[in-house]
Amino acid sequence: MIGLPSGTRVWLVASHTDMRKGFDGLAAVVQTALASNPFDGHVFVFRGRRGDIIKVLWFDDQGLMLLAKRLERGRFVWPQAVDGRVALSAAQLSMLLEGIDWRMPTRTTSPQLAA
């Protein structure tokens, strides 16, 4: 996980997102659905419908960064939210990226060796 500057907020977009979207499409979702500025230095995390892919959008004062992760087994834990977004800490984001239920830290699946 890339170290985030102190004061960086992490926002989960609670609804499902079209994972075909890139930089501009996800920045537009941040502007319209969340009424936030994608260039303010906060981290925005999006999840696909199946739940096995997430994308992370972050502006680091030089440009937008887009990270994607797909779990081979299991699903990313995603909350239900009334207002469309949920704030996480950097530690909770790290657990989410590892496939750990950040609400109750246990792995959603255990790794297995290749045959």
Coordinates of C-alpha atoms in Angstrom, one line a residue:
M1 CA 0.0 0.0 0.0
I2 CA 1.3 3.5 -0.9
G3 CA 1.7 5.7 2.2
L4 CA -1.0 8.4 2.2
P5 CA -0.2 11.9 3.6
S6 CA -1.7 12.6 7.0
G7 CA -5.1 14.2 6.7
T8 CA -6.0 12.2 3.6
R9 CA -9.6 11.0 3.7
V10 CA -10.6 7.7 2.2
W11 CA -14.1 7.5 0.7
L12 CA -15.9 4.3 -0.4
V13 CA -18.5 4.9 -3.1
A14 CA -21.3 2.8 -1.7
S15 CA -23.1 2.0 -5.0
H16 CA -21.9 -0.3 -7.7
T17 CA -19.7 1.3 -10.3
D18 CA -19.1 0.3 -14.0
M19 CA -15.6 -1.0 -13.9
R20 CA -15.0 -0.1 -17.5
K21 CA -14.6 3.5 -16.4
G22 CA -11.2 5.0 -16.4
F23 CA -9.7 8.2 -14.9
D24 CA -12.2 10.7 -16.4
G25 CA -15.3 8.5 -15.9
L26 CA -14.5 7.8 -12.2
A27 CA -13.6 11.5 -11.6
A28 CA -17.1 12.3 -13.1
V29 CA -18.7 9.9 -10.6
V30 CA -16.9 11.6 -7.8
Q31 CA -18.2 15.0 -9.0
T32 CA -21.8 14.0 -9.7
A33 CA -22.7 11.2 -7.3
L34 CA -20.6 12.4 -4.3
A35 CA -20.6 16.1 -5.0
S36 CA -16.8 16.1 -4.2
N37 CA -13.7 17.3 -6.0
P38 CA -11.6 14.4 -7.3
F39 CA -8.6 16.7 -7.3
D40 CA -8.6 17.6 -3.6
G41 CA -6.2 14.8 -2.5
H42 CA -8.7 12.4 -1.1
V43 CA -8.9 8.8 -2.0
F44 CA -12.0 7.4 -3.7
V45 CA -12.6 3.6 -3.8
F46 CA -15.1 2.0 -6.3
R47 CA -16.4 -1.5 -6.4
G48 CA -17.9 -3.5 -9.3
R49 CA -21.2 -5.3 -9.3
R50 CA -19.7 -8.8 -8.6
G51 CA -17.6 -7.5 -5.8
D52 CA -14.3 -9.0 -6.8
I53 CA -12.8 -5.9 -8.4
I54 CA -12.1 -2.5 -6.9
K55 CA -10.6 0.7 -8.3
V56 CA -8.9 3.4 -6.3
L57 CA -8.7 7.0 -7.6
W58 CA -6.3 9.5 -5.9
F59 CA -4.8 12.8 -6.9
D60 CA -1.3 13.2 -5.5
D61 CA -0.7 16.9 -6.4
Q62 CA 1.0 15.8 -9.7
G63 CA -1.8 13.9 -11.4
L64 CA -4.5 11.3 -11.0
M65 CA -3.5 7.8 -10.0
L66 CA -5.8 4.8 -10.7
L67 CA -5.2 1.5 -9.0
A68 CA -7.1 -1.6 -9.7
K69 CA -7.2 -5.0 -7.8
R70 CA -9.1 -8.2 -8.6
L71 CA -9.4 -10.9 -6.0
E72 CA -9.0 -14.5 -7.3
R73 CA -11.3 -15.8 -4.6
G74 CA -13.7 -14.1 -2.3
R75 CA -15.3 -10.6 -2.5
F76 CA -14.4 -7.2 -1.2
V77 CA -16.5 -6.3 1.9
W78 CA -18.7 -3.3 1.1
P79 CA -21.0 -1.4 3.4
Q80 CA -24.6 -0.2 2.8
A81 CA -24.7 3.5 3.1
V82 CA -27.6 6.0 3.1
D83 CA -25.8 8.9 1.6
G84 CA -23.8 7.0 -1.1
R85 CA -20.3 7.1 0.6
V86 CA -18.5 5.8 3.7
A87 CA -15.3 7.2 5.2
L88 CA -12.5 4.8 6.1
S89 CA -9.2 5.2 7.8
A90 CA -5.9 4.4 6.0
A91 CA -5.6 1.2 8.1
Q92 CA -9.1 0.1 7.1
L93 CA -8.3 0.7 3.4
S94 CA -5.2 -1.5 3.8
M95 CA -7.3 -4.3 5.2
L96 CA -9.9 -3.8 2.4
L97 CA -7.2 -4.1 -0.2
E98 CA -5.9 -7.3 1.4
G99 CA -9.4 -8.9 1.2
I100 CA -9.9 -8.6 5.0
D101 CA -13.3 -7.6 6.4
W102 CA -12.3 -4.2 7.8
R103 CA -15.3 -4.2 10.1
M104 CA -14.2 -7.5 11.7
P105 CA -10.6 -8.2 10.7
T106 CA -10.7 -11.8 9.4
R107 CA -9.7 -12.9 5.9
T108 CA -12.7 -13.6 3.5
T109 CA -10.8 -16.5 2.0
S110 CA -7.6 -18.3 2.9
P111 CA -4.8 -18.5 0.3
Q112 CA -4.0 -22.0 -1.1
L113 CA -0.9 -23.3 -2.8
A114 CA -0.9 -23.9 -6.5
A115 CA -1.1 -27.6 -7.4

